[in-house]
XYZ file of C-alpha atoms in Angstrom:
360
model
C -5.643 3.822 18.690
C -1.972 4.829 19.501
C 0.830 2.690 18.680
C 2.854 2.667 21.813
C 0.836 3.609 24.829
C 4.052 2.711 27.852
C 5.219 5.904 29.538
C 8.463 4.626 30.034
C 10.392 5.003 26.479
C 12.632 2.487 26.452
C 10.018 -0.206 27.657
C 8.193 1.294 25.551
C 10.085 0.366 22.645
C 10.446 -3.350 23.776
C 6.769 -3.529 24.360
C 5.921 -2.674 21.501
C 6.609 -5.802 19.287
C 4.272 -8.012 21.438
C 1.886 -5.494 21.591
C 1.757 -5.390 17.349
C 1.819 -9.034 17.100
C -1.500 -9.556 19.882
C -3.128 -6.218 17.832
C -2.372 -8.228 14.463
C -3.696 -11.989 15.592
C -6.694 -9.768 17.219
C -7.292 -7.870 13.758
C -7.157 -11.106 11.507
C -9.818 -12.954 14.080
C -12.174 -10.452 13.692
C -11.877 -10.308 10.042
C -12.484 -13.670 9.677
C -15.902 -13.200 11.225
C -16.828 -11.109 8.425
C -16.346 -12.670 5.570
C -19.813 -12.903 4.174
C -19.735 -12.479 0.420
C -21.361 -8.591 -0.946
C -23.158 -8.920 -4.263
C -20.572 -7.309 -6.345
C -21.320 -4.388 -9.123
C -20.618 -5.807 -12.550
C -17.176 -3.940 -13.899
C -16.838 -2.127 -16.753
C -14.370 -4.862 -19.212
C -12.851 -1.814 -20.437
C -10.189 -1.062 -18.172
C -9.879 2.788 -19.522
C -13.887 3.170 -19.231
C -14.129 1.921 -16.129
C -11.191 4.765 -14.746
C -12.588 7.394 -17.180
C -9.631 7.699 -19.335
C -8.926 8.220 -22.737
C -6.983 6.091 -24.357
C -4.789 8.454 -27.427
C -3.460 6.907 -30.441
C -0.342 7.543 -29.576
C -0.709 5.107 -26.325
C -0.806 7.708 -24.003
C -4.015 8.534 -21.810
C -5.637 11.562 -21.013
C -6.932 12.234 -17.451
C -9.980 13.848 -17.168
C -10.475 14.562 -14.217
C -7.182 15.745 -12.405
C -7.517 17.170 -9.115
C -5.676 20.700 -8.142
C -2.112 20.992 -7.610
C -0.476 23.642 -5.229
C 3.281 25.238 -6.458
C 5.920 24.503 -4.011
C 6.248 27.302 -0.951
C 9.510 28.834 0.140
C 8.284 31.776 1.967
C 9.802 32.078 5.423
C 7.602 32.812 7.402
C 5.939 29.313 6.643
C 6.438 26.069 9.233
C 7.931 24.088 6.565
C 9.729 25.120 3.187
C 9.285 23.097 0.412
C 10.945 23.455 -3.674
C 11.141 21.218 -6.435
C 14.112 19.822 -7.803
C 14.448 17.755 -11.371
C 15.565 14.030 -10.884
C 15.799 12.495 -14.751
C 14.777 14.960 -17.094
C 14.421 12.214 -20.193
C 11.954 10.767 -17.995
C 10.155 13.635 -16.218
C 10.653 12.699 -12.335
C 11.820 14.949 -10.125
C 11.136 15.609 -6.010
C 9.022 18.284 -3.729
C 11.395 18.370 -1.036
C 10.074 20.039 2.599
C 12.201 21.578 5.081
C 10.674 22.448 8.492
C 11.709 25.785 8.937
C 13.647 25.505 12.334
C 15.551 22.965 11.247
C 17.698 25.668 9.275
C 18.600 27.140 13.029
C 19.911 23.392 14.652
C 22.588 21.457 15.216
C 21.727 17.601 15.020
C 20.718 16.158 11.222
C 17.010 15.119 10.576
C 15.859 12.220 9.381
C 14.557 11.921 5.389
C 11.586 10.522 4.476
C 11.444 9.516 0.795
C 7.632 9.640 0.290
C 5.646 7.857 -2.911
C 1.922 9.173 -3.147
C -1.068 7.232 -4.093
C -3.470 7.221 -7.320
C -3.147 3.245 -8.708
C 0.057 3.880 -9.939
C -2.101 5.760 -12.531
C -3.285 9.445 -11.481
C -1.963 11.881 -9.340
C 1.395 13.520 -8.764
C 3.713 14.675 -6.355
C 2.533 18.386 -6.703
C -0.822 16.856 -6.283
C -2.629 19.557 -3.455
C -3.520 16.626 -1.227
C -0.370 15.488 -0.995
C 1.668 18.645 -1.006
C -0.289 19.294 2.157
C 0.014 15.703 3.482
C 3.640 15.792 3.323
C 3.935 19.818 4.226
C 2.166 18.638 7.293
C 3.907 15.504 8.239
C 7.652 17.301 7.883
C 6.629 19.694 10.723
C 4.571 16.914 12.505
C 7.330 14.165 12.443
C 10.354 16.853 12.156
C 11.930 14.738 8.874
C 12.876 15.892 5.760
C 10.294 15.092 3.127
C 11.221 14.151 -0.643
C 7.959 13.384 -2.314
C 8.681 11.868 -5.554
C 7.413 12.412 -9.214
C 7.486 9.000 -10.847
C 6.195 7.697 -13.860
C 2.679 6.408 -13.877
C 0.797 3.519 -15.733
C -0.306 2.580 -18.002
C 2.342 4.852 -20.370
C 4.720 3.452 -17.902
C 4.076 -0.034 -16.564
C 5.726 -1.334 -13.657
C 8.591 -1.655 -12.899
C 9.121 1.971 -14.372
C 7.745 3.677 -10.354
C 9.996 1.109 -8.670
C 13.134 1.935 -11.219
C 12.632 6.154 -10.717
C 12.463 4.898 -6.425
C 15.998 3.529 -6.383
C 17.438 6.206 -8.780
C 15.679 8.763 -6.566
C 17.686 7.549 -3.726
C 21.147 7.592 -5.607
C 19.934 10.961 -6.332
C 19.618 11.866 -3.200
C 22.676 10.266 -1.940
C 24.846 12.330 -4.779
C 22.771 15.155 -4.314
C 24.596 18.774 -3.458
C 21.357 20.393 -2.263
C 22.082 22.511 0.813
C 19.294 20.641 2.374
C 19.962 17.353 1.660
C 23.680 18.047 2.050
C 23.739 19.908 5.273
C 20.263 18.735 7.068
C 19.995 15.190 6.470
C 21.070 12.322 8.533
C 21.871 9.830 6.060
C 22.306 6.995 8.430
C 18.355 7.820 9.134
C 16.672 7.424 5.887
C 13.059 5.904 5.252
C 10.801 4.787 2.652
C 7.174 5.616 2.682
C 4.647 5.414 0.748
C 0.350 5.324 1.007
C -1.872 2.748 -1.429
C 0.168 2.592 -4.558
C 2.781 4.281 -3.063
C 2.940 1.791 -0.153
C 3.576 -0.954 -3.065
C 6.354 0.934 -4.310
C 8.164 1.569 -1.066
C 8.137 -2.136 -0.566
C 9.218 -2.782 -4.235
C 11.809 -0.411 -3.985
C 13.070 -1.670 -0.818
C 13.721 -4.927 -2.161
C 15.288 -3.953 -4.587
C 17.757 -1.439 -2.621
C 17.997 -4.508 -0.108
C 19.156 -6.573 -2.925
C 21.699 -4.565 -4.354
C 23.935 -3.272 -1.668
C 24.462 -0.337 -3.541
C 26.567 2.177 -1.419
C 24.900 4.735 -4.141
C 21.982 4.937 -1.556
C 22.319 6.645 1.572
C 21.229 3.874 4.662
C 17.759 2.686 4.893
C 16.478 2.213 8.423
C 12.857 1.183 7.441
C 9.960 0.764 5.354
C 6.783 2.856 6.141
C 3.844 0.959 4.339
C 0.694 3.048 4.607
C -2.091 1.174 3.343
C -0.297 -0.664 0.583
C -1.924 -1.372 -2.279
C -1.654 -5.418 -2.799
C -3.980 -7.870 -4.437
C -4.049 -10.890 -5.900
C -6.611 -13.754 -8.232
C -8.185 -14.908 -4.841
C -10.468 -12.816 -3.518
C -10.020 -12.306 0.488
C -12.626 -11.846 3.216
C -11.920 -8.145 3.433
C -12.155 -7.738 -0.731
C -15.349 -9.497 -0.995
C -17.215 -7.762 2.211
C -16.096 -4.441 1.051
C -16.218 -5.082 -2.879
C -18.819 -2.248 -3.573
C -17.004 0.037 -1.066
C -17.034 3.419 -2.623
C -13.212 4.424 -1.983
C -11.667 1.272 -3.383
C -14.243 -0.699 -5.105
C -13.173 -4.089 -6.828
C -13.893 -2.599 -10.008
C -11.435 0.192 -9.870
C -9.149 -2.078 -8.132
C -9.103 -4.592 -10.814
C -8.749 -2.160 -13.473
C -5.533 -0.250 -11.965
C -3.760 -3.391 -11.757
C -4.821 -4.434 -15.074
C -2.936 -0.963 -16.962
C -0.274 -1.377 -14.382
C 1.337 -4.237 -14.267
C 3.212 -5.631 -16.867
C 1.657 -7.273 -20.601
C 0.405 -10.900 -20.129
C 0.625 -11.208 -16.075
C -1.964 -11.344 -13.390
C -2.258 -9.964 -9.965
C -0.519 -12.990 -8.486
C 2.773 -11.354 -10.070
C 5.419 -10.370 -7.158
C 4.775 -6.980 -8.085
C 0.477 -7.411 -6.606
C 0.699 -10.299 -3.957
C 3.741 -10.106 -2.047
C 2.458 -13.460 -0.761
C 2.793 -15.353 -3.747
C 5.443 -17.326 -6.185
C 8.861 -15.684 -4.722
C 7.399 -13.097 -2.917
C 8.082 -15.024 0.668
C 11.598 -15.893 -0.188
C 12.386 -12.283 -1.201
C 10.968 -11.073 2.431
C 14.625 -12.912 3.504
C 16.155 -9.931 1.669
C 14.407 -7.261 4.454
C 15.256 -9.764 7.023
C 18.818 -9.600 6.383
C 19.383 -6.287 6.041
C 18.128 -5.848 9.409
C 15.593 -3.529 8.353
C 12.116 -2.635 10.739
C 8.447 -2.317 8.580
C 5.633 -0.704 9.799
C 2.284 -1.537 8.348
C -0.942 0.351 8.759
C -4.707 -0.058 7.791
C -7.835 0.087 8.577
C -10.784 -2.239 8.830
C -13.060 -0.464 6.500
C -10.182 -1.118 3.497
C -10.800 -3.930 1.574
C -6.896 -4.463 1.268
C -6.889 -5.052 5.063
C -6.459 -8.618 4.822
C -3.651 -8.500 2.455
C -2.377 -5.991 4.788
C -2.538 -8.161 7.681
C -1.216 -11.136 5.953
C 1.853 -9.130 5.314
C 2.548 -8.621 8.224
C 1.805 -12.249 9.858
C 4.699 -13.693 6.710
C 7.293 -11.011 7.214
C 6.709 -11.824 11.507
C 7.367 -15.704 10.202
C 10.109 -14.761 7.872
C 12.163 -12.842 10.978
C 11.539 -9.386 9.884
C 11.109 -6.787 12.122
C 7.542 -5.449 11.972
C 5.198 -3.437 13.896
C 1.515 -3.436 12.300
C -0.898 -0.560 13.374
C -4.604 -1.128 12.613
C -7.626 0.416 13.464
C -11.581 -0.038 13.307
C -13.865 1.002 10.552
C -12.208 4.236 8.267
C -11.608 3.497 4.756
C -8.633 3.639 2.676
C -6.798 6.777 1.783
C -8.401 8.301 5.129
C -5.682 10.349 5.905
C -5.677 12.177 2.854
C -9.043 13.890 3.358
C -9.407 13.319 7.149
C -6.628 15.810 8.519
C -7.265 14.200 12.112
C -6.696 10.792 10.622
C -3.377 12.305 9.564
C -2.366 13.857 12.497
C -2.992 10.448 14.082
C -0.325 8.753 11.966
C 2.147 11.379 12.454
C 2.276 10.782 15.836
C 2.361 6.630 14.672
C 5.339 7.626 12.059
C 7.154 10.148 14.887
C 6.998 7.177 17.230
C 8.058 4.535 15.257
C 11.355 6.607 14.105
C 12.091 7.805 17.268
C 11.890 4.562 18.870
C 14.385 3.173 16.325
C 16.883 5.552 17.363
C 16.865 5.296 20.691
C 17.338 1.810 20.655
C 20.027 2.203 18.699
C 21.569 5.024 20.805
């Protein structure tokens, strides 16, 4: 389902907002309809048996089974160029930046995507194949400049640790004398992105960057939440029709958040339910800023009505979001489905373009 579907771009644009919100109040009717409780598979109490890691004595964990990385390309004759640069060497982060190759031969400055991958805030990495070629694709897709970053993961590093490396990755970026950040980037046009986990930390990050007014960090247009990864103690519709769903079960779910988020909390802490305690009042933050959000999921996720509910508060709040959801799929689609991907190129292209031409 595309996002904007007006030929005319600048009606386009102003259409677009109603169209989100009937989409939205159409999405949450029909999820209600399907709320009918699954009988749930019984979860492993060991958090680190249930995720099949090993817990060392030294508190770190080992992974066993890691997926394949790819090296960074910066062969010419590819569509998009990509290296890797260090970010905080006592901690280990650093950023895959990707370049689409023609940009090198144009005038006018692209706009930088600062992407945060997936994996529970537990497993995977930037150099992680699936989304070396995720972001390698959308660069030449969207035309942006992609900085996919290396954070620290749980349960060595708890949260806030990913949120803390986000807003020092964009004060890197802002101080950074890379030729292609220096001489390529727009950094009136920058965005934060991230899919599942990385979703949660785009939005974590952006409050916090929305908090601080820190001139440190080049200007933030918007937040690009890709299937965010929220939860919370009360189960939705969504979680409990889809609980034994094979690409986010409740088990798995349950036990990310437990070796993520911080000693002695639960998953109605501000960092899992957005919804919850402070988490409306700190949507004013986005609000002000004058920030857009764009949401998207699919109804196969069992985060979808988290999703959704996101969206309906920050609408109520005053923030400027558009919320893109389709039938069926399941989460993390577009890292295995490269037509699913393509598909939310053309969502992410659209949503940044629109931006700046109403600003124009």
């Amino acid at each position: 389902m595309s996002l904007f579907s007006f030929s005319h771009y600048k009606f386009l644009w102003r259409c677009s907002i109603a169209f989100a919100f009937f989409l939205t109040l159409f999405f949450i009717a029909n999820s209600l309809t399907l709320q009918a409780q699954s009988t749930s598979t019984p979860c492993n109490k060991d958090p680190y048996k249930q995720l099949n890691l090993i817990l060392n004595q030294n508190g770190t964990v080992t992974r066993p089974d890691k997926p394949p990385d790819s090296p960074p390309a910066a062969d010419p004759t590819l569509l998009v160029l990509s290296k890797d640069l260090s970010i905080n060497p006592s901690k280990g982060t650093w950023a895959r930046l990707y370049l689409p190759r023609a940009a090198q031969h144009q005038r006018s400055k692209l706009p930088l995507v600062l992407f945060f991958h997936g994996g529970g805030f537990i497993f995977l990495s930037a150099a992680s194949t699936i989304f070396h070629e995720f972001c390698f694709n959308m660069a030449n897709d969207v035309v942006a400049v992609v900085v996919s970053l290396e954070y620290r993961l749980a349960p060595e590093h708890r949260l806030p640790a990913a949120y803390d490396d986000a807003v020092e990755a964009l004060q890197w970026i802002k101080a950074s004398q890379d030729d292609w950040l220096k001489n390529l980037v727009d950094y009136s046009n920058v965005f934060l992105m991230g899919s599942s986990a990385g979703g949660n930390i785009a939005y974590n990050a952006g409050l916090r960057a929305a908090a601080a007014a820190d001139y440190q960090i080049p200007k933030i247009k918007g937040l690009i939440l890709v299937q965010p990864f929220f939860g919370g103690t009360q189960r939705t519709g969504s979680e409990r029709r889809l609980a034994n769903e094979p690409h986010l079960g409740q088990c798995f779910n349950y036990a990310m958040w437990e070796l993520s988020l911080p000693v002695g909390v639960d998953r109605d802490h501000e960092y899992c339910n957005p919804t919850a305690g402070n988490g409306p009042a700190r949507l004013e933050l986005i609000e002000r800023v004058g920030w857009w959000v764009l949401v998207t999921g699919c109804g196969g996720d069992p985060l979808v009505d988290r999703q959704v509910q996101l969206v309906k508060l920050m609408k109520k709040k005053g923030v400027k979001v558009v919320g893109h959801f389709s039938p069926g799929d399941y989460h993390g689609i577009q890292d295995s489905d490269p037509l699913k991907a393509k598909e939310l190129y053309r969502v992410i292209k659209t949503f940044i373009s629109a931006l700046n031409y109403a600003q124009e």
